[in-house]
Coordinates of C-alpha atoms in Angstrom, one line a residue:
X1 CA -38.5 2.6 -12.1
X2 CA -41.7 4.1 -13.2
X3 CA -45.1 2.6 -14.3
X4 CA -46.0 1.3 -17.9
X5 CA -49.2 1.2 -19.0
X6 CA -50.1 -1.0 -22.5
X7 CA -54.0 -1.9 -24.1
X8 CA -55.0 -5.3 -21.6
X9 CA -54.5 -8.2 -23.1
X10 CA -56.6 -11.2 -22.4
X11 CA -53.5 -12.6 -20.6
X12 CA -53.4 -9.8 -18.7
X13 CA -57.3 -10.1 -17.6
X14 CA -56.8 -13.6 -16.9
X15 CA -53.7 -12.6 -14.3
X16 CA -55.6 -10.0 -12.4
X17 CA -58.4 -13.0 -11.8
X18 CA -56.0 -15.0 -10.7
X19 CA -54.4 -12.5 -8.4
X20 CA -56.9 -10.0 -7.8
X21 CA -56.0 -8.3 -4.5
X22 CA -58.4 -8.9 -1.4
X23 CA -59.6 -5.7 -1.2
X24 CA -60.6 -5.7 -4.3
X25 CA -62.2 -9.1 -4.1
X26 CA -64.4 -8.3 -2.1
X27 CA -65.5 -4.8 -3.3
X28 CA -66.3 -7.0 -6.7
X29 CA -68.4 -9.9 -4.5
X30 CA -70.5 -7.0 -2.7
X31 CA -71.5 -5.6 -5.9
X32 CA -72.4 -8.5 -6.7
X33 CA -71.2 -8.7 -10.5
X34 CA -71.4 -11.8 -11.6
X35 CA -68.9 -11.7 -14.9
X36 CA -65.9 -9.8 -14.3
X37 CA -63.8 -11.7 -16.4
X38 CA -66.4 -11.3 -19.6
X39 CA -67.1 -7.6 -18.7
X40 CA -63.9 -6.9 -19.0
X41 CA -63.1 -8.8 -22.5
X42 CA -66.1 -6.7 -23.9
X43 CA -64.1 -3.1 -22.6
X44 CA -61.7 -1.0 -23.4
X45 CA -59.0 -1.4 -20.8
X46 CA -55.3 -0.8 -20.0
X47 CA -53.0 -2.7 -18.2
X48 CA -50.5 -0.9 -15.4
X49 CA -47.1 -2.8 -14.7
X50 CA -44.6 -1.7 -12.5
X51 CA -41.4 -3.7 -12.9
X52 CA -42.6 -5.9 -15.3
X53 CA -45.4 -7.2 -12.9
X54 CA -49.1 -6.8 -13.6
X55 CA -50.4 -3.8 -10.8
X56 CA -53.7 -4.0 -12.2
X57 CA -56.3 -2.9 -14.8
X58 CA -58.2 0.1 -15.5
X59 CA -60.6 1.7 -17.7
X60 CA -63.6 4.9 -17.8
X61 CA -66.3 3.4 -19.3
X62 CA -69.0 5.7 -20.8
X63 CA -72.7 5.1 -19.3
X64 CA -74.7 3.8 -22.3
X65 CA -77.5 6.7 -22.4
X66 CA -75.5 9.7 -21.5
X67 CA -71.8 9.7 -24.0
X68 CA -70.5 12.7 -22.1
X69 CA -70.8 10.9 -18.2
X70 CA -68.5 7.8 -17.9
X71 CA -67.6 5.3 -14.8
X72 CA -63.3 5.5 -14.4
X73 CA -62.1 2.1 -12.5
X74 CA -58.9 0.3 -11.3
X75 CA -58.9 -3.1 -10.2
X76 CA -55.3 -4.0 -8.5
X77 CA -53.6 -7.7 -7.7
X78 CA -51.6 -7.6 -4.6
X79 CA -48.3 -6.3 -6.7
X80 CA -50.5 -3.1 -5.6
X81 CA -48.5 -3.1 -1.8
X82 CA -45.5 -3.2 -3.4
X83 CA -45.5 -0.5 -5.5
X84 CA -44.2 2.7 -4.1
X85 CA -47.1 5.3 -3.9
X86 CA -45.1 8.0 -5.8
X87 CA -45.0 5.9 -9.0
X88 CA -48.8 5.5 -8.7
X89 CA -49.6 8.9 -7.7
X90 CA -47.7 9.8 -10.9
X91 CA -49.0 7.6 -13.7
X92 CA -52.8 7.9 -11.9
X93 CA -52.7 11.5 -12.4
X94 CA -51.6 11.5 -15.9
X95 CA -54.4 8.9 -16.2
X96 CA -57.2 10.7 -14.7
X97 CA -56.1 14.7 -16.3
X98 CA -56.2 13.0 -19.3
X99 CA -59.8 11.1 -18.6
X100 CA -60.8 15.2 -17.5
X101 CA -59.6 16.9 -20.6
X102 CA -63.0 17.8 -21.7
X103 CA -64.1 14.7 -23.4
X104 CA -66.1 13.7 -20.3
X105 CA -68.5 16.0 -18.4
X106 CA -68.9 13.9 -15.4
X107 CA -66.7 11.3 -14.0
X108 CA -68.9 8.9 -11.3
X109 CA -68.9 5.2 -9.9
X110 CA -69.0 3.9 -6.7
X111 CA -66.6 2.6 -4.2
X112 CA -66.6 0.3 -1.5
X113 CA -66.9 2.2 1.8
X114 CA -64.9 -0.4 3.7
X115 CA -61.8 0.0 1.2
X116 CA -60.4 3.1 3.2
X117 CA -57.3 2.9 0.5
X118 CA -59.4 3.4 -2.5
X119 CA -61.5 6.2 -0.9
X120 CA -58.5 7.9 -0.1
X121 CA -57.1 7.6 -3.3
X122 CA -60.5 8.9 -5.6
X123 CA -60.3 11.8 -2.8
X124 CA -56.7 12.5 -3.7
X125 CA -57.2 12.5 -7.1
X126 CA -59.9 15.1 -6.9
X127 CA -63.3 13.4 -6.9
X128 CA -66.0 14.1 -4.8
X129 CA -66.9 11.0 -2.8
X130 CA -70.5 11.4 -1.2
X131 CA -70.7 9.1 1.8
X132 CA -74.2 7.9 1.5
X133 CA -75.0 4.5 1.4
X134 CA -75.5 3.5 -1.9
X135 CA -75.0 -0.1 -3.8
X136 CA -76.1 -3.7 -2.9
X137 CA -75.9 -3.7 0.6
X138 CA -75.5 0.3 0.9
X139 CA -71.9 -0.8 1.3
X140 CA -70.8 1.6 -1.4
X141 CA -70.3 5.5 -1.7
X142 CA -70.5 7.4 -4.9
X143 CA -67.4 9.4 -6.2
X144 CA -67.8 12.0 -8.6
X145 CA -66.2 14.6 -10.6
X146 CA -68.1 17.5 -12.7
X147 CA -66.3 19.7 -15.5
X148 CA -66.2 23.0 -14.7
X149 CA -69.2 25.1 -16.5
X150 CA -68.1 27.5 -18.5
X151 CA -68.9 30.8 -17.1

């Protein structure tokens, strides 16, 4: 069965708090963000459900000062282990070629070093991740993709 994907509800942000997955738990608690739940009522996010169950929510959230550079994320719940890695691969890169279309020019966050998963999976999907310390704690590495320049 493959993925669906739908505009979050906030019954759908108020699952993912409730089941937000332990790797992701604690990549939100060492970046030390205080308000998930009210950061993400104020953003433009979609929900991602695999056989009817919430896999988590995601979002690319332009930087304020710069409308062509914008911060992609994915927060999962533990429905995340279950789900066979071919359906994500599929509905992730449909995702992220259409987040690269041209209507960003730079694609960058940060990820938790110690999530070896979610490094993996930026890597896969074709960002750059730059393993420097960075973050509260340096616990995190910055992940990146640039639009090609026009020659």
């Amino acid at each position: 069965m493959t993925m669906t994907t739908h505009k979050a509800t906030e019954a759908d942000i108020d699952e993912l708090m409730a089941r937000l997955c332990a790797a992701d738990r604690r990549e939100v608690e060492a970046a030390c963000i205080d308000d998930l739940r009210g950061s993400m009522l104020r953003a433009d996010i979609n929900a991602l459900r695999w056989r009817g169950e919430l896999v988590g929510l995601y979002g690319c959230e332009p930087c304020s000062d710069d409308q062509t550079v914008a911060s992609p994320w994915l927060l999962c719940t533990d429905t995340i282990d279950r789900v066979s890695k071919r359906a994500m691969a599929e509905i992730a890169v449909e995702v992220v070629s259409r987040w690269m279309d041209g209507r960003w020019r730079v694609l960058a966050n940060a990820v938790h070093a110690a999530n070896h998963r979610a490094v993996a999976f930026v890597r896969w999907l074709g960002f750059e991740v730059i393993e420097d310390p960075v973050g509260p704690g340096g616990a995190f590495w910055l992940f990146r993709w640039e639009a090609p320049r026009d020659v």
